[in-house]
XYZ file of C-alpha atoms in Angstrom:
595
model
C -9.468 38.980 -19.042
C -9.556 41.381 -16.081
C -11.434 38.882 -13.905
C -8.976 36.124 -14.826
C -6.017 38.329 -13.923
C -7.681 39.303 -10.638
C -8.374 35.676 -9.790
C -4.758 34.711 -10.504
C -3.469 37.506 -8.294
C -5.772 36.505 -5.439
C -4.754 32.868 -5.733
C -1.017 33.531 -5.727
C -1.364 36.068 -2.915
C -3.053 33.445 -0.734
C -0.410 30.852 -1.610
C 2.331 33.285 -0.578
C 0.562 33.873 2.740
C 0.253 30.140 3.502
C 3.171 28.391 1.757
C 3.494 25.631 4.372
C -0.165 24.598 4.113
C 0.065 24.630 0.316
C 3.226 22.501 0.402
C 1.647 19.968 2.780
C -1.464 19.761 0.582
C 0.668 19.112 -2.522
C 2.731 16.506 -0.667
C -0.384 14.713 0.607
C -2.182 14.565 -2.729
C 1.081 13.958 -4.605
C 1.691 10.777 -2.597
C -1.591 9.281 -3.781
C -0.879 10.434 -7.352
C 2.529 8.760 -7.203
C 1.002 5.447 -6.128
C -1.459 5.515 -9.014
C 1.278 6.464 -11.497
C 3.410 3.546 -10.332
C 0.458 1.158 -10.483
C -0.322 2.154 -14.063
C 3.319 2.067 -15.177
C 4.610 -1.080 -13.520
C 2.742 -3.396 -15.895
C 4.332 -1.675 -18.874
C 7.786 -1.982 -17.319
C 8.227 -5.572 -18.512
C 6.865 -4.747 -21.971
C 9.356 -1.887 -22.330
C 12.254 -4.001 -21.065
C 11.332 -6.911 -23.317
C 11.057 -4.614 -26.357
C 14.473 -3.138 -25.559
C 16.033 -6.587 -25.072
C 14.444 -7.825 -28.280
C 15.843 -4.864 -30.233
C 19.368 -5.190 -28.802
C 19.559 -8.978 -29.296
C 17.733 -8.991 -32.677
C 15.048 -11.172 -31.182
C 12.846 -13.278 -33.473
C 9.199 -12.597 -34.236
C 8.358 -16.282 -33.913
C 9.991 -19.379 -32.434
C 9.051 -22.792 -33.831
C 9.983 -25.983 -31.983
C 9.480 -29.641 -32.820
C 8.858 -32.495 -30.409
C 11.669 -34.691 -31.739
C 14.600 -34.670 -34.167
C 13.090 -36.861 -36.897
C 13.519 -36.046 -40.612
C 9.800 -35.257 -40.772
C 10.252 -32.650 -38.003
C 13.121 -31.028 -39.929
C 10.994 -30.975 -43.061
C 8.163 -29.299 -41.172
C 10.533 -26.559 -40.007
C 11.705 -26.035 -43.577
C 8.074 -25.648 -44.662
C 7.620 -22.918 -42.057
C 10.806 -21.164 -43.170
C 9.640 -21.188 -46.796
C 6.271 -19.597 -45.971
C 5.867 -16.276 -47.861
C 5.199 -14.475 -44.571
C 8.703 -15.375 -43.313
C 11.510 -13.053 -44.427
C 14.468 -14.464 -42.487
C 15.106 -17.531 -40.375
C 17.965 -18.957 -38.337
C 18.479 -22.525 -37.249
C 17.321 -25.188 -36.800
C 19.112 -25.616 -33.469
C 19.273 -28.787 -31.406
C 17.343 -28.478 -28.119
C 17.646 -30.851 -25.160
C 15.508 -31.035 -22.028
C 18.090 -31.940 -19.441
C 19.384 -30.882 -16.054
C 22.089 -28.621 -14.691
C 23.950 -29.239 -11.455
C 25.525 -26.266 -9.690
C 26.851 -26.078 -6.133
C 25.552 -29.576 -5.472
C 21.962 -28.807 -6.528
C 20.254 -30.126 -9.658
C 17.730 -28.092 -11.680
C 15.821 -28.606 -14.917
C 17.181 -26.732 -17.903
C 16.670 -26.239 -21.617
C 19.986 -26.784 -23.403
C 20.221 -25.122 -26.814
C 22.999 -25.781 -29.307
C 24.373 -22.671 -30.991
C 27.275 -21.634 -33.182
C 30.277 -19.774 -31.848
C 29.536 -16.855 -34.228
C 26.458 -14.564 -33.881
C 23.322 -15.826 -35.625
C 21.156 -13.815 -38.019
C 18.365 -13.809 -35.455
C 18.724 -13.918 -31.692
C 22.321 -13.342 -30.783
C 22.158 -13.216 -26.962
C 23.839 -10.242 -25.326
C 26.679 -11.326 -23.067
C 26.546 -9.387 -19.799
C 29.518 -11.124 -18.194
C 32.358 -13.213 -19.604
C 32.300 -14.193 -23.286
C 30.121 -16.036 -25.802
C 30.335 -19.728 -26.575
C 33.466 -21.702 -27.296
C 33.941 -25.446 -27.534
C 34.045 -26.934 -24.067
C 32.257 -23.983 -22.429
C 28.674 -23.143 -21.478
C 26.764 -19.843 -21.397
C 24.001 -19.464 -18.790
C 20.922 -17.243 -19.125
C 21.227 -14.291 -16.748
C 18.128 -14.920 -14.619
C 18.967 -18.623 -14.255
C 22.545 -17.771 -13.303
C 21.325 -15.328 -10.628
C 19.012 -17.958 -9.147
C 21.766 -20.599 -9.102
C 24.397 -18.183 -7.820
C 26.613 -18.947 -10.822
C 29.190 -16.528 -12.264
C 31.485 -16.561 -15.265
C 34.454 -18.810 -14.506
C 32.486 -21.236 -12.305
C 31.914 -24.836 -13.314
C 28.530 -26.533 -13.720
C 27.428 -29.961 -14.851
C 25.103 -30.272 -17.844
C 23.531 -33.700 -18.420
C 26.281 -35.342 -16.379
C 29.192 -33.558 -18.075
C 31.105 -30.705 -16.450
C 31.631 -27.414 -18.319
C 33.225 -24.128 -17.309
C 30.880 -21.150 -17.511
C 32.161 -18.983 -20.377
C 29.632 -16.215 -19.870
C 26.233 -14.959 -18.748
C 23.770 -13.657 -21.376
C 20.218 -12.384 -21.941
C 17.870 -13.281 -24.791
C 14.390 -12.439 -26.061
C 13.846 -15.799 -27.800
C 12.882 -17.570 -24.568
C 10.856 -16.564 -21.551
C 12.867 -15.229 -18.637
C 13.733 -17.599 -15.810
C 12.017 -19.911 -15.044
C 9.971 -19.958 -18.275
C 12.584 -21.153 -20.793
C 10.570 -24.135 -22.074
C 8.402 -23.632 -25.146
C 7.118 -27.173 -24.712
C 8.090 -30.015 -22.431
C 10.008 -33.164 -23.470
C 8.176 -35.040 -26.182
C 5.567 -32.290 -26.423
C 4.507 -32.721 -22.804
C 3.543 -29.911 -20.455
C 6.076 -27.183 -19.795
C 7.810 -27.118 -16.431
C 9.823 -24.483 -14.655
C 13.230 -24.560 -16.323
C 16.349 -22.485 -16.807
C 18.282 -21.966 -20.053
C 21.882 -22.662 -21.053
C 23.701 -22.676 -24.379
C 26.333 -25.125 -25.639
C 28.095 -25.327 -28.978
C 26.569 -27.672 -31.530
C 29.549 -29.991 -31.112
C 29.180 -30.176 -27.348
C 25.411 -30.601 -27.368
C 25.576 -33.507 -29.799
C 28.083 -35.176 -27.523
C 25.365 -35.140 -24.858
C 22.631 -36.561 -27.087
C 21.117 -39.849 -26.014
C 17.704 -41.536 -26.245
C 17.071 -40.515 -22.646
C 17.473 -36.799 -23.457
C 14.969 -36.784 -26.359
C 16.449 -34.008 -28.541
C 14.255 -31.687 -30.582
C 14.765 -28.715 -32.952
C 14.044 -25.000 -32.661
C 14.015 -22.354 -35.406
C 13.825 -18.553 -35.151
C 11.748 -16.621 -37.682
C 11.511 -12.975 -38.776
C 8.086 -12.184 -40.277
C 7.135 -9.606 -42.879
C 4.582 -8.290 -40.374
C 5.899 -8.691 -36.793
C 2.646 -7.326 -35.334
C 0.780 -10.121 -37.108
C 2.742 -12.901 -35.403
C -0.281 -14.163 -33.366
C -2.404 -14.286 -36.534
C 0.364 -16.200 -38.357
C 0.490 -18.644 -35.464
C -3.265 -19.266 -35.605
C -3.375 -19.607 -39.388
C -0.406 -21.936 -39.815
C -1.269 -25.478 -40.813
C 1.154 -28.393 -40.655
C 1.211 -32.124 -41.247
C -0.825 -34.059 -38.686
C 2.104 -36.481 -38.264
C 4.394 -33.676 -37.040
C 3.422 -31.292 -34.299
C 5.072 -27.887 -34.257
C 4.878 -25.552 -31.304
C 4.865 -21.897 -32.328
C 5.367 -19.007 -29.938
C 5.032 -15.372 -31.030
C 7.101 -12.607 -29.488
C 3.887 -11.196 -27.993
C 3.427 -14.504 -26.148
C 6.932 -14.267 -24.720
C 6.384 -10.690 -23.606
C 3.082 -11.613 -21.928
C 4.716 -14.589 -20.208
C 7.470 -12.377 -18.811
C 4.839 -9.911 -17.547
C 3.244 -12.641 -15.406
C 5.843 -11.755 -12.791
C 3.596 -8.754 -12.044
C 0.319 -10.710 -11.914
C -0.011 -10.230 -8.155
C 1.623 -6.808 -8.153
C -1.114 -5.099 -10.169
C -3.981 -5.677 -7.675
C -1.617 -4.779 -4.819
C -0.786 -1.418 -6.356
C -4.382 -0.847 -7.445
C -5.770 -1.392 -3.937
C -2.827 0.499 -2.459
C -3.525 3.438 -4.730
C -7.120 3.629 -3.493
C -5.996 3.402 0.137
C -3.529 6.217 -0.450
C -6.229 8.237 -2.188
C -8.553 7.862 0.815
C -5.785 8.765 3.233
C -4.815 11.773 1.105
C -8.453 12.896 0.916
C -8.659 12.739 4.710
C -5.550 14.909 5.019
C -6.859 17.384 2.448
C -10.212 17.599 4.249
C -8.430 18.318 7.542
C -6.502 21.176 5.962
C -9.634 22.552 4.307
C -11.620 22.371 7.544
C -8.907 24.295 9.385
C -8.838 26.993 6.726
C -12.643 27.309 6.625
C -12.846 30.334 8.957
C -10.079 32.149 7.107
C -11.748 31.433 3.788
C -15.067 32.680 5.101
C -13.557 36.032 6.047
C -11.771 36.188 2.715
C -15.044 35.496 0.909
C -16.664 38.330 2.890
C -13.916 40.756 1.858
C -14.323 39.797 -1.804
C -18.090 40.276 -1.619
C -17.625 43.622 0.136
C -15.693 44.954 -2.876
C -18.306 43.699 -5.358
C -17.470 40.075 -6.134
C -20.397 37.754 -6.815
C -20.735 34.357 -5.074
C -19.762 32.708 -8.381
C -16.508 34.676 -8.554
C -15.765 33.934 -4.896
C -16.324 30.184 -5.261
C -14.263 30.165 -8.475
C -11.326 31.851 -6.754
C -11.467 29.534 -3.752
C -11.813 26.335 -5.792
C -9.288 27.373 -8.453
C -6.592 27.600 -5.781
C -7.116 23.986 -4.788
C -7.350 22.874 -8.415
C -4.009 24.549 -9.091
C -2.497 22.737 -6.113
C -4.088 19.503 -7.358
C -2.505 19.928 -10.795
C 0.849 20.593 -9.136
C 0.435 17.436 -7.034
C -0.419 15.442 -10.174
C 2.755 16.669 -11.877
C 4.745 15.763 -8.779
C 3.134 12.324 -8.719
C 3.891 11.639 -12.381
C 7.514 12.752 -12.038
C 8.031 10.801 -8.822
C 6.283 7.765 -10.255
C 8.687 7.760 -13.172
C 11.579 7.587 -10.712
C 9.960 5.088 -8.343
C 8.538 2.619 -10.876
C 11.887 0.945 -11.724
C 12.515 0.384 -8.016
C 9.023 -1.050 -7.400
C 9.161 -3.136 -10.574
C 12.593 -4.333 -9.479
C 15.448 -5.436 -11.672
C 14.697 -8.427 -13.892
C 18.033 -10.110 -14.595
C 16.569 -11.810 -17.662
C 15.849 -8.483 -19.410
C 17.787 -5.297 -20.083
C 16.822 -2.132 -18.220
C 15.522 0.843 -20.190
C 13.780 4.162 -19.624
C 10.045 3.780 -19.054
C 7.907 6.114 -21.194
C 5.155 8.305 -19.763
C 1.931 7.597 -21.664
C -1.481 9.246 -21.783
C -2.860 6.123 -20.087
C -0.820 7.115 -17.031
C -1.091 10.906 -17.153
C -4.863 11.252 -17.539
C -5.928 8.972 -14.638
C -3.334 10.601 -12.352
C -4.658 14.054 -13.225
C -8.234 12.912 -12.617
C -7.349 11.360 -9.241
C -5.447 14.437 -8.004
C -8.248 16.800 -8.987
C -10.876 14.496 -7.481
C -9.048 14.386 -4.134
C -8.587 18.162 -4.204
C -12.283 18.768 -4.854
C -13.564 16.062 -2.492
C -11.730 17.556 0.462
C -12.188 21.246 -0.270
C -15.338 21.808 -2.344
C -17.668 21.736 0.676
C -15.838 24.357 2.812
C -15.206 26.556 -0.249
C -18.850 26.586 -1.349
C -20.083 27.195 2.198
C -17.741 30.178 2.472
C -18.979 31.550 -0.867
C -22.658 31.238 0.218
C -22.135 32.947 3.591
C -23.628 36.464 3.775
C -21.163 39.355 3.695
C -21.507 40.666 7.274
C -21.361 37.246 9.014
C -18.458 36.310 6.744
C -16.518 39.441 7.758
C -17.051 38.681 11.432
C -15.783 35.116 10.834
C -17.353 33.804 14.010
C -16.513 30.219 14.737
C -19.375 27.783 14.651
C -20.660 26.714 18.079
C -19.252 23.437 19.292
C -21.507 20.694 20.566
C -20.088 19.225 23.767
C -20.774 15.583 24.534
C -22.179 15.685 28.115
C -21.258 12.128 29.048
C -17.709 12.500 27.738
C -17.264 15.805 29.576
C -18.469 14.205 32.829
C -16.093 11.295 32.384
C -13.151 13.574 31.600
C -13.677 15.540 34.844
C -12.579 12.495 36.872
C -9.326 11.987 34.943
C -5.794 13.382 35.348
C -5.149 16.723 33.645
C -3.596 15.394 30.385
C -6.415 12.884 29.937
C -9.054 15.431 30.938
C -7.836 17.989 28.392
C -7.252 15.331 25.759
C -10.755 13.877 25.907
C -12.277 17.353 25.958
C -10.446 18.035 22.692
C -11.968 14.859 21.235
C -15.419 15.962 22.434
C -14.972 19.378 20.780
C -14.341 17.905 17.304
C -15.770 14.349 17.055
C -16.055 14.564 13.250
C -12.355 15.339 13.030
C -11.584 12.313 15.208
C -13.633 10.081 12.910
C -11.830 11.458 9.861
C -8.470 10.818 11.509
C -9.548 7.271 12.414
C -10.411 6.630 8.758
C -6.915 7.735 7.727
C -5.290 5.468 10.335
C -7.535 2.591 9.219
C -5.996 2.725 5.742
C -2.588 2.172 7.332
C -4.023 -0.667 9.417
C -5.362 -2.317 6.257
C -1.941 -2.182 4.615
C -0.154 -3.449 7.732
C -2.704 -6.258 8.173
C -2.232 -7.346 4.552
C 1.551 -7.165 4.898
C 1.499 -9.318 8.039
C -0.751 -11.858 6.304
C 1.630 -11.979 3.344
C 4.583 -12.443 5.687
C 2.805 -15.330 7.434
C 2.532 -17.364 4.226
C 5.072 -20.177 3.726
C 7.574 -19.521 0.921
C 6.636 -20.876 -2.502
C 9.732 -21.173 -4.659
C 10.084 -22.461 -8.213
C 10.418 -26.253 -8.183
C 12.990 -27.041 -10.867
C 13.301 -30.715 -9.953
C 15.829 -31.381 -7.216
C 16.035 -27.749 -6.154
C 13.593 -24.993 -5.260
C 14.816 -21.589 -6.400
C 13.728 -18.048 -5.648
C 10.203 -17.095 -6.747
C 10.371 -13.828 -8.679
C 6.609 -13.277 -8.445
C 6.612 -13.521 -4.650
C 9.625 -11.227 -4.482
C 7.844 -8.707 -6.659
C 4.652 -8.854 -4.584
C 6.658 -8.397 -1.375
C 8.314 -5.331 -2.869
C 4.991 -3.821 -3.941
C 3.325 -4.418 -0.547
C 6.339 -2.923 1.219
C 6.254 0.156 -1.020
C 2.513 0.732 -0.486
C 2.805 0.241 3.280
C 5.773 2.630 3.486
C 3.865 5.271 1.494
C 0.799 4.922 3.731
C 2.945 5.179 6.859
C 4.606 8.328 5.513
C 1.214 9.814 4.693
C -0.078 8.859 8.143
C 2.822 10.764 9.700
C 1.903 13.841 7.667
C -1.798 13.511 8.535
C -1.032 13.060 12.233
C 1.077 16.215 12.242
C -1.693 18.071 10.374
C -4.500 17.033 12.709
C -2.451 17.702 15.862
C -1.413 21.111 14.578
C -4.948 22.070 13.526
C -6.361 20.796 16.841
C -3.832 22.875 18.748
C -4.603 25.967 16.678
C -8.375 25.601 17.021
C -8.150 24.950 20.779
C -5.393 27.468 21.450
C -7.611 29.727 23.587
C -9.101 26.929 25.716
C -5.659 25.424 26.249
C -4.316 28.852 27.173
C -7.076 29.181 29.757
C -6.131 25.747 31.138
C -2.511 26.854 31.402
C -3.610 30.075 33.126
C -5.305 27.899 35.774
C -2.161 25.829 36.360
C -1.743 23.308 33.533
C 1.896 22.949 32.495
C 3.185 22.972 28.877
C 4.047 19.294 29.328
C 0.485 18.470 30.335
C -0.868 20.385 27.318
C 1.533 18.529 25.038
C 0.435 15.206 26.543
C -3.218 16.223 26.144
C -2.790 16.880 22.418
C -1.092 13.493 22.038
C -3.809 11.751 24.073
C -6.449 13.323 21.819
C -5.094 11.264 18.910
C -5.174 7.923 20.737
C -8.933 7.132 20.345
C -8.729 7.731 16.600
C -5.526 5.718 16.231
C -6.829 2.836 18.332
C -10.164 2.757 16.518
C -8.476 2.900 13.123
C -6.094 0.073 14.063
C -8.869 -2.140 15.456
C -10.914 -1.644 12.297
C -8.092 -1.675 9.747
C -5.918 -4.644 10.769
C -8.617 -7.365 10.473
C -9.898 -5.717 7.304
C -6.382 -5.961 5.831
C -6.340 -9.692 6.534
C -9.764 -10.071 4.906
C -8.676 -7.978 1.920
C -5.628 -10.152 1.343
C -7.788 -13.269 1.423
C -10.166 -11.702 -1.083
C -7.608 -10.638 -3.692
C -5.287 -13.629 -3.320
C -5.851 -16.399 -5.826
C -3.575 -18.871 -4.068
C -4.367 -21.926 -1.940
C -5.646 -21.816 1.636
C -3.958 -18.941 3.423
C -2.190 -19.000 6.766
C -3.455 -16.336 9.162
C -0.826 -14.351 11.054
C -0.556 -15.034 14.808
C -2.945 -12.988 16.922
C -0.054 -11.437 18.830
C 1.323 -10.043 15.544
C -1.914 -8.119 15.014
C -2.066 -7.034 18.654
C 1.537 -5.813 18.563
C 0.930 -3.993 15.278
C -2.178 -2.284 16.674
C -0.377 -1.213 19.839
C 2.645 -0.041 17.878
C 0.495 1.931 15.461
C -1.417 3.624 18.311
C 1.703 4.505 20.281
C 3.474 5.730 17.139
C 0.633 8.133 16.369
C 0.754 9.462 19.936
C 4.527 9.866 19.755
C 4.403 11.700 16.434
C 1.654 13.972 17.736
C 3.926 15.237 20.508
C 6.183 16.984 17.960
C 3.739 19.690 16.764
C 2.067 19.685 20.189
C 5.321 20.566 21.947
C 5.913 23.514 19.620
C 2.415 24.911 20.120
C 2.510 24.402 23.898
C 5.438 26.820 24.086
C 3.349 29.741 22.811
C 3.013 32.295 25.672
C -0.422 32.380 27.332
C -0.893 36.153 27.661
C -0.703 37.084 23.922
C -3.197 34.309 23.109
C -5.739 35.484 25.664
C -5.315 39.129 24.668
C -5.762 38.270 20.985
C -8.951 36.351 21.687
C -10.466 39.143 23.804
C -9.397 42.048 21.573
């Protein structure tokens, strides 16, 4: 118990001494944890919204639809309703496969006849206007959003004009554009919207050309067993019934996120790599301080095991904090990334163990990957060398030093800084490359021609493409934010490590502006290398994960402009911490180094 208390005191004492570094570490790792939390939660967003919509609208467990309106089809529906597994049913309702014309554009639609009073099962929730009345039409919310229709407007259904009484949501049909359970006459389903008319009005539209059918809603004794009921049901070979379980409807609605899941998955790994690079930079900068701290602990009797435990436990604590931050932030961000689905009702998204455990594992893995090496090396260092905390000798690249001597002062100092820490430059380039990958993928996505939903006579907005665009934008924005943090970290650590050499340069005539420019120039090789490597890889990655047709490559000047912009942005951001450090007076630095 005494050792545990001592370890806790040492950890919190170090955190109080370096609160800014601890906060930056938590922010860096927390960003990657947030991306993973969103990626794991976004798929469940539709399931949660569908379940909420189904509960509010008393959605059915099963929908049965015939291919025509013959007496044999009605009898088949009655047989289904009388099955012992069915507790309650509503309908049958007349269903037409017709068209809707709004604002001069025609689109396919499923027209369902309903009563003016709420049904036992599936009474759609009106979100605007009012429910059905004779002479009026109610439009499904997602379809209305795509058409730009509001309550009070007028639309034409099967050649007859109706005022829009209201806008509503339902769980008995797939969200726009998946309203069809089966196509006309049992043919393949097409993209279609959904509208409701009264039974009187829908029968006034009936004609041989419209091919009416029937639909019935069922409540089962075992809702979870709806797929098994669907597989086991047998009907007359002369009448074909099309059954759809509520699980099928929920899965169909979730297809909106089919392309979002790999985007967030790959984005989460890119963020994890970028976060690990930032964590490694922080750990490398703190290595000398940790070595001296390890020497002090050994001098008072601590064993190497105790020292390594104290050093690693601090980072594990910060990793757990970052995981908690990621889970909390992910809960807030997921609805925005998932986007509003007008066909379903919004609801709070639960936090599950399937989200929490992987986020915890990722945060701890990043924390250990970036810090375990420096911590263990500090713990293994002998006591006397650790107390002296001498910096490791730096290997100068002869050819780079010779080249730098012929350059202007900012370039000379900048390339000497790169030569002092080539491993750090490579690590920074890897972090920039992750941003280049995301930007390259985003540019490739933007270069693709739009693919809307073809509803026959009109092409309406594609929810899946919209969702993918939103996910790519979110991942790219997160990587850019993390790149800003990493750039500030590496510039600050470079300035701190080279403070004495830069002070000597200033003592021999270099100005603060030239030192600031040198620190910015030192980031350009890494940024340029990361952009050159990352942008084409992003294009290749998009081609690999995309399941669509032949892709259109973005123009070469897009990639060139993105690479130049990324490189110049890194240099510009680097000037912020560089300018602050360049203002430190020269004399105190030189005195401190020679004391």
